[in-house]
Coordinates of C-alpha atoms in Angstrom, one line a residue:
Y1 CA 0.3 0.0 -0.3
A2 CA 2.7 2.2 0.9
V3 CA 4.5 1.6 -2.7
G4 CA 1.2 2.6 -4.5
V5 CA 1.0 5.9 -2.8
M6 CA 5.0 6.6 -3.5
I7 CA 3.8 5.4 -7.3
Y8 CA 1.1 7.9 -7.6
E9 CA 3.2 10.4 -6.1
I10 CA 5.9 10.3 -8.6
L11 CA 3.9 10.0 -11.4
V12 CA 1.2 13.0 -10.7
G13 CA 2.9 14.8 -7.8
K14 CA 0.4 14.8 -4.8
K15 CA -0.8 11.7 -2.6
P16 CA -3.8 10.1 -3.4
L17 CA -6.4 11.8 -0.9
G18 CA -10.1 10.7 -0.7
H19 CA -11.7 9.3 -4.0
F20 CA -8.5 10.1 -6.2
K21 CA -8.0 10.1 -10.0
L22 CA -6.2 8.1 -11.5
P23 CA -2.7 8.7 -12.8
S24 CA -3.5 8.7 -16.6
E25 CA -7.0 11.0 -16.0
L26 CA -4.5 13.7 -14.5
D27 CA -1.9 13.5 -17.1
G28 CA -3.0 11.8 -20.4
T29 CA 0.7 11.0 -21.4
I30 CA 1.1 8.7 -18.4
D31 CA 0.4 4.9 -19.6
P32 CA -2.6 3.4 -18.3
R33 CA -1.1 0.5 -17.3
F34 CA -0.1 2.4 -14.1
D35 CA -3.8 3.0 -13.4
E36 CA -3.8 -1.0 -12.7
I37 CA -0.8 -1.0 -10.7
V38 CA -1.5 2.1 -8.8
Q39 CA -5.6 0.7 -7.8
K40 CA -4.1 -2.8 -7.1
C41 CA -1.5 -1.1 -4.6
L42 CA -4.0 0.9 -3.2
A43 CA -7.1 -1.6 -3.2
Q44 CA -8.8 -1.2 0.5
E45 CA -8.8 -5.3 1.2
A46 CA -5.2 -6.7 1.9
K47 CA -6.4 -9.8 0.2
D48 CA -7.1 -7.5 -3.3
R49 CA -3.3 -6.0 -3.1
Y50 CA 0.0 -7.4 -4.7
Q51 CA 1.2 -10.3 -2.3
S52 CA 4.4 -10.0 -2.9
A53 CA 6.6 -7.1 -3.8
A54 CA 8.4 -9.6 -6.5
E55 CA 4.9 -9.4 -8.1
L56 CA 4.6 -5.8 -8.1
K57 CA 8.1 -5.0 -9.2
N58 CA 7.2 -7.7 -12.1
E59 CA 3.8 -5.4 -12.9
I60 CA 6.4 -2.0 -13.2
L61 CA 8.6 -4.1 -15.2
N62 CA 6.8 -4.8 -17.8
V63 CA 4.9 -1.4 -17.9
I64 CA 8.3 0.6 -18.3
G65 CA 10.4 -2.0 -20.3
G66 CA 8.6 -1.6 -23.5
G67 CA 9.3 1.8 -23.8
K68 CA 12.8 1.5 -22.8
A69 CA 15.1 2.5 -25.8
G70 CA 18.3 2.4 -23.2
R71 CA 20.7 -1.0 -24.5
P72 CA 20.8 -1.4 -27.9
P73 CA 19.5 -4.8 -29.2
E74 CA 23.1 -5.5 -30.5
E75 CA 24.3 -5.9 -27.2
L76 CA 22.0 -8.9 -26.3
T77 CA 22.8 -10.6 -29.1
A78 CA 26.2 -9.9 -30.1
L79 CA 27.1 -13.3 -28.4
G80 CA 24.4 -15.4 -29.3
A81 CA 21.9 -15.1 -26.6
E82 CA 18.6 -14.8 -28.7
S83 CA 19.6 -18.4 -30.3
F84 CA 18.8 -19.9 -26.9
I85 CA 15.7 -17.6 -26.2
G86 CA 14.7 -16.0 -29.4
K87 CA 13.5 -12.1 -29.9
C88 CA 13.7 -10.7 -26.7
R89 CA 12.9 -7.1 -25.5
Y90 CA 15.2 -5.5 -22.6
L91 CA 13.6 -4.1 -19.2
D92 CA 16.1 -3.9 -16.7
T93 CA 19.7 -3.6 -15.5
I94 CA 19.9 -5.1 -12.2
N95 CA 23.7 -4.9 -11.8
E96 CA 26.5 -3.4 -14.4
T97 CA 30.2 -3.2 -13.1
P98 CA 33.4 -2.4 -14.7
H99 CA 33.6 -6.4 -15.4
G100 CA 30.2 -7.0 -16.8
S101 CA 26.5 -6.6 -16.0
T102 CA 23.2 -8.6 -15.7
V103 CA 20.4 -7.5 -17.6
L104 CA 16.5 -8.9 -17.2
V105 CA 14.9 -9.2 -20.4
E106 CA 11.5 -11.0 -21.8
N107 CA 10.8 -12.7 -24.7
K108 CA 8.5 -11.2 -26.8
V109 CA 6.1 -14.2 -28.0
N110 CA 5.8 -16.1 -24.5
K111 CA 6.3 -13.0 -22.3
R112 CA 8.7 -15.4 -20.1
L113 CA 11.6 -13.6 -18.1
Y114 CA 15.0 -14.0 -18.6
I115 CA 18.6 -13.2 -16.7
I116 CA 21.3 -12.4 -18.7
K117 CA 24.9 -12.1 -17.2
R118 CA 27.9 -11.1 -19.3
H119 CA 30.9 -10.5 -18.1
N120 CA 34.9 -10.0 -19.5
K121 CA 36.9 -12.4 -17.9
G122 CA 37.2 -15.0 -20.6
E123 CA 35.4 -18.7 -20.5
T124 CA 35.4 -18.3 -16.5
G125 CA 32.2 -20.3 -15.4
R126 CA 31.3 -21.3 -19.1
K127 CA 32.3 -24.8 -18.4
E128 CA 29.9 -24.8 -15.1
A129 CA 27.1 -23.4 -17.4
K130 CA 27.4 -25.7 -20.0
I131 CA 27.2 -28.8 -17.9
L132 CA 24.7 -27.8 -15.4
G133 CA 22.6 -26.8 -18.4
S134 CA 22.1 -30.3 -19.2
L135 CA 22.3 -31.2 -15.5
K136 CA 18.7 -29.9 -13.6
H137 CA 18.2 -29.9 -9.6
K138 CA 15.6 -28.2 -7.8
N139 CA 18.1 -26.3 -6.1
I140 CA 20.2 -24.8 -8.5
V141 CA 18.7 -21.9 -11.3
N142 CA 17.8 -23.1 -14.3
L143 CA 20.3 -22.3 -17.0
I144 CA 19.3 -21.6 -20.7
G145 CA 22.5 -21.7 -22.5
S146 CA 25.8 -20.3 -22.3
G147 CA 28.4 -19.1 -25.2
G148 CA 30.5 -16.2 -25.9
D149 CA 34.3 -15.3 -27.1
A150 CA 37.9 -15.6 -26.2
R151 CA 37.3 -12.3 -24.0
H152 CA 33.8 -12.8 -23.0
T153 CA 31.2 -14.8 -21.4
I154 CA 27.1 -15.0 -21.6
I155 CA 25.0 -16.9 -19.3
I156 CA 21.6 -17.1 -19.6
S157 CA 19.1 -18.3 -17.0
E158 CA 16.0 -18.3 -15.6
Y159 CA 14.5 -15.4 -13.7
A160 CA 14.4 -16.2 -9.9
Q161 CA 11.2 -13.4 -9.0
G162 CA 11.5 -13.9 -5.4
G163 CA 14.9 -11.7 -5.4
S164 CA 18.2 -12.6 -3.4
L165 CA 19.1 -13.8 0.3
A166 CA 21.0 -10.8 0.4
E167 CA 17.8 -8.8 0.1
R168 CA 15.8 -10.4 2.9
M169 CA 19.1 -10.3 5.7
V170 CA 17.6 -7.4 7.3
R171 CA 16.9 -9.1 10.4
K172 CA 17.8 -12.5 12.0
Y173 CA 15.9 -16.1 11.3
D174 CA 14.4 -18.5 13.8
W175 CA 16.7 -21.0 13.4
E176 CA 14.8 -23.8 12.4
K177 CA 13.9 -21.3 8.9
A178 CA 17.8 -20.7 8.6
M179 CA 18.1 -24.6 8.6
A180 CA 15.5 -25.1 5.8
I181 CA 17.6 -22.6 3.7
A182 CA 20.6 -23.6 4.6
L183 CA 19.8 -27.7 3.6
Q184 CA 18.2 -26.7 0.2
V185 CA 21.1 -24.6 -0.6
A186 CA 23.3 -27.8 1.0
A187 CA 21.0 -29.9 -1.6
G188 CA 21.8 -28.0 -4.6
L189 CA 25.8 -28.2 -4.2
D190 CA 25.6 -31.3 -3.3
F191 CA 24.4 -32.1 -6.5
A192 CA 26.8 -30.0 -8.3
H193 CA 30.2 -31.5 -6.3
K194 CA 28.7 -34.8 -7.0
N195 CA 29.5 -33.6 -10.9
N196 CA 32.5 -32.1 -10.2
I197 CA 31.7 -28.3 -10.1
V198 CA 32.5 -25.7 -7.5
H199 CA 30.7 -23.0 -7.0
G200 CA 33.9 -20.9 -5.6
N201 CA 31.8 -17.9 -4.9
L202 CA 28.8 -18.7 -2.7
R203 CA 27.4 -15.9 -0.5
P204 CA 23.5 -14.8 0.2
S205 CA 23.5 -12.5 -3.9
N206 CA 23.4 -15.9 -5.5
V207 CA 21.2 -18.2 -2.9
L208 CA 17.7 -17.1 -5.3
F209 CA 14.4 -17.0 -4.2
A210 CA 12.2 -18.7 -7.2
A211 CA 7.7 -19.4 -6.8
A212 CA 7.1 -20.9 -3.4
D213 CA 10.3 -19.3 -2.1
E214 CA 12.1 -22.8 -3.5
I215 CA 16.2 -21.7 -3.1
K216 CA 17.9 -22.0 -6.3
V217 CA 21.4 -21.6 -6.0
G218 CA 23.2 -19.7 -9.1
D219 CA 26.3 -18.3 -10.4
F220 CA 28.8 -21.7 -10.3
G221 CA 32.1 -20.6 -11.3
L222 CA 31.7 -16.8 -12.3
P223 CA 34.4 -15.1 -11.1
I224 CA 34.8 -13.0 -8.0
H225 CA 34.8 -9.0 -7.6
Y226 CA 35.7 -8.0 -4.8
D227 CA 34.9 -5.0 -3.2
S228 CA 36.8 -2.0 -3.8
S229 CA 36.8 -0.8 -0.5
G230 CA 39.1 -3.6 1.1
K231 CA 36.5 -5.5 3.0
K232 CA 36.8 -8.7 3.9
N233 CA 35.3 -12.2 1.5
W234 CA 33.7 -13.3 4.9
Y235 CA 32.7 -16.3 2.6
S236 CA 35.9 -17.2 1.6
P237 CA 37.2 -20.3 3.5
P238 CA 40.4 -19.7 5.8
E239 CA 42.8 -21.3 3.5
H240 CA 41.4 -19.3 0.6
K241 CA 40.7 -21.8 -1.8
A242 CA 38.0 -22.6 -4.3
S243 CA 36.9 -26.4 -3.3
R244 CA 34.6 -28.3 -2.5
Q245 CA 34.8 -27.5 1.8
G246 CA 35.6 -23.9 0.5
D247 CA 32.1 -24.0 -1.0
I248 CA 30.9 -26.1 2.7
Y249 CA 32.3 -23.1 4.5
A250 CA 30.8 -20.6 2.6
L251 CA 27.4 -22.4 3.5
G252 CA 28.7 -22.5 7.0
V253 CA 28.3 -18.9 7.4
I254 CA 25.8 -18.0 5.9
L255 CA 23.7 -20.0 8.1
H256 CA 25.9 -18.3 11.4
Q257 CA 24.7 -15.0 9.5
L258 CA 20.7 -16.1 9.3
I259 CA 21.1 -17.3 12.5
T260 CA 23.1 -14.7 14.8
G261 CA 22.6 -11.8 12.7
R262 CA 26.9 -11.7 12.7
T263 CA 29.7 -12.7 11.2
P264 CA 31.5 -15.8 12.9
Q265 CA 34.0 -15.5 15.7
Y266 CA 36.4 -17.8 17.0
D267 CA 38.0 -18.4 20.5
P268 CA 42.0 -18.1 20.3
A269 CA 41.6 -22.3 20.0
D270 CA 39.9 -21.6 17.1
K271 CA 36.9 -22.5 18.5
L272 CA 33.3 -21.3 16.9
K273 CA 31.8 -19.0 19.1
L274 CA 27.7 -19.3 20.0
D275 CA 27.3 -18.4 23.3
D276 CA 24.9 -15.8 22.5
V277 CA 22.5 -18.6 20.6
K278 CA 23.6 -21.5 23.0
M279 CA 20.4 -20.9 25.3
F280 CA 17.5 -21.6 21.9
L281 CA 20.0 -23.3 19.7
P282 CA 19.9 -27.5 19.7
E283 CA 23.6 -28.9 20.8
P284 CA 23.3 -31.2 17.9
V285 CA 23.0 -27.8 15.7
R286 CA 25.5 -26.3 17.0
M287 CA 27.8 -29.1 16.4
M288 CA 26.3 -29.0 12.7
M289 CA 27.5 -25.0 12.3
G290 CA 30.9 -26.4 14.1
K291 CA 32.0 -28.7 11.3
L292 CA 30.5 -26.3 8.9
L293 CA 33.1 -23.8 10.0
A294 CA 35.9 -25.1 11.4
V295 CA 38.9 -23.0 10.3
R296 CA 40.9 -26.7 10.1
V297 CA 40.1 -28.1 6.6
V298 CA 40.4 -31.8 8.3
N299 CA 38.0 -30.9 11.3
R300 CA 35.1 -29.4 9.0
Y301 CA 32.4 -31.5 7.0
K302 CA 34.0 -33.2 3.7
S303 CA 30.6 -33.2 1.8
C304 CA 27.1 -31.3 2.0
E305 CA 25.5 -34.8 2.1
E306 CA 27.7 -35.7 5.6
L307 CA 25.2 -32.0 6.9
I308 CA 22.3 -33.3 5.3
L309 CA 22.6 -36.7 6.9
D310 CA 23.2 -35.6 10.6
W311 CA 20.4 -33.1 10.1
E312 CA 18.0 -36.0 8.9
A313 CA 19.5 -37.9 11.8
Y314 CA 18.7 -35.3 14.4
A315 CA 15.3 -34.6 12.9
K316 CA 14.5 -38.3 13.3
E317 CA 15.1 -38.8 16.9
R318 CA 13.4 -35.3 17.8
D319 CA 10.6 -36.2 16.5
R320 CA 10.9 -39.7 18.1
K321 CA 11.1 -38.3 21.5
P322 CA 7.4 -36.3 22.2
V323 CA 6.4 -39.7 21.1
Q324 CA 8.6 -41.5 23.8
S325 CA 7.3 -38.6 26.6
T326 CA 3.6 -39.2 25.7
V327 CA 3.7 -43.0 26.1
S328 CA 5.9 -42.7 29.4
E329 CA 3.3 -40.3 31.2
S330 CA 0.0 -42.7 29.9
N331 CA 1.4 -45.5 31.8
P332 CA 0.7 -45.6 35.5
S333 CA 3.5 -47.7 36.9
T334 CA 5.8 -45.2 36.3
N335 CA 3.7 -41.8 36.3
A336 CA 0.5 -41.9 38.2
V337 CA -0.1 -40.9 41.4
P338 CA -2.1 -43.7 43.6
Q339 CA -5.1 -42.6 44.7
W340 CA -4.6 -43.5 48.1
V341 CA -2.2 -40.5 48.4
W342 CA -4.6 -38.3 47.5
L343 CA -7.1 -38.9 50.0
A344 CA -5.0 -39.7 52.6
A345 CA -3.3 -35.8 51.8
G346 CA -7.2 -35.2 51.8
A347 CA -7.9 -36.3 55.3
G348 CA -4.6 -34.7 56.4
V349 CA -5.8 -31.2 55.2
I350 CA -9.1 -31.5 57.1
A351 CA -7.4 -32.5 60.8
V352 CA -5.2 -29.2 60.7
I353 CA -7.9 -27.2 60.0
V354 CA -10.2 -29.2 62.7
I355 CA -7.2 -28.9 65.2
V356 CA -6.7 -25.0 64.2
L357 CA -10.1 -24.4 65.0
V358 CA -10.6 -26.1 68.1
L359 CA -7.3 -24.2 69.3
S360 CA -8.6 -20.9 68.5
G361 CA -11.5 -21.9 70.9
I362 CA -10.3 -22.6 73.9
F363 CA -7.8 -19.6 74.1
S364 CA -10.4 -17.4 73.1

């Protein structure tokens, strides 16, 4: 609703008060499709508004995309992008650096949305994209195609409408929700690792949300672009080496940040500090985090499958405990208090009351 007010103000220069006129009624140059967006944002009933920011974003992009001269079509087609996704129109530039760009495009015929990533680091990431393009997994971004020349690479993938995990990390997560995310990332990584693909740059910005918030991992093998400000790359393992266990460490950092809201800290013996979450985080989960984030590679999980199996064992044991407790409580031989005990206790209380009354009568 608040974003709808902002859109209205941007379009017509005033707030939508009372029975407001639609933007195109006040300015004939405004695309009437904005009227529909404003009306849906400002619907009186919450159920009639957009149900997610991603849905609203897509609607806005659909309107403004058609009017963008922006990027010359030849830049999108020079390396063969349209051979994979057909004729498309540019909608938005999601990211642009001296090293490359990420743009959102729409197929002109079927209206499907795609991401085109382009970088100037030669063939880096192209091999991984070709392999994963033929080996699909529900927790890996669906790759449509890849290509390029000696200097440039393009990778075309599906558009994950829910955005990235980086956009959702403004607050700490309940540990169970955090684990649910981490386990989906682990499943995607495990599939890639078993096909001899290392991610090498796992971080919240390439953990994406698709429909129904299903996790999709993207950007396998793409070049690392470090922050020019010199900030530490918290997701890089202590050994500073791209490997399966390096990916596992990066996954541990993401899980740690989701639960604690901070980056990992260690004591002088390189043991992970979790004192601030120890009260509510089950010991088996703390042990899993310790093995994800072990400083020494020899103490770290050797595969994501090991993490998944540890979690399944813990979940199975946890689900079994309430059943055992219920059986124990229902067994009168172990838990029920005999009826004669309650009768004796009641008689004792009555006797005490009688004695008190008699004594009070004597001394009065």
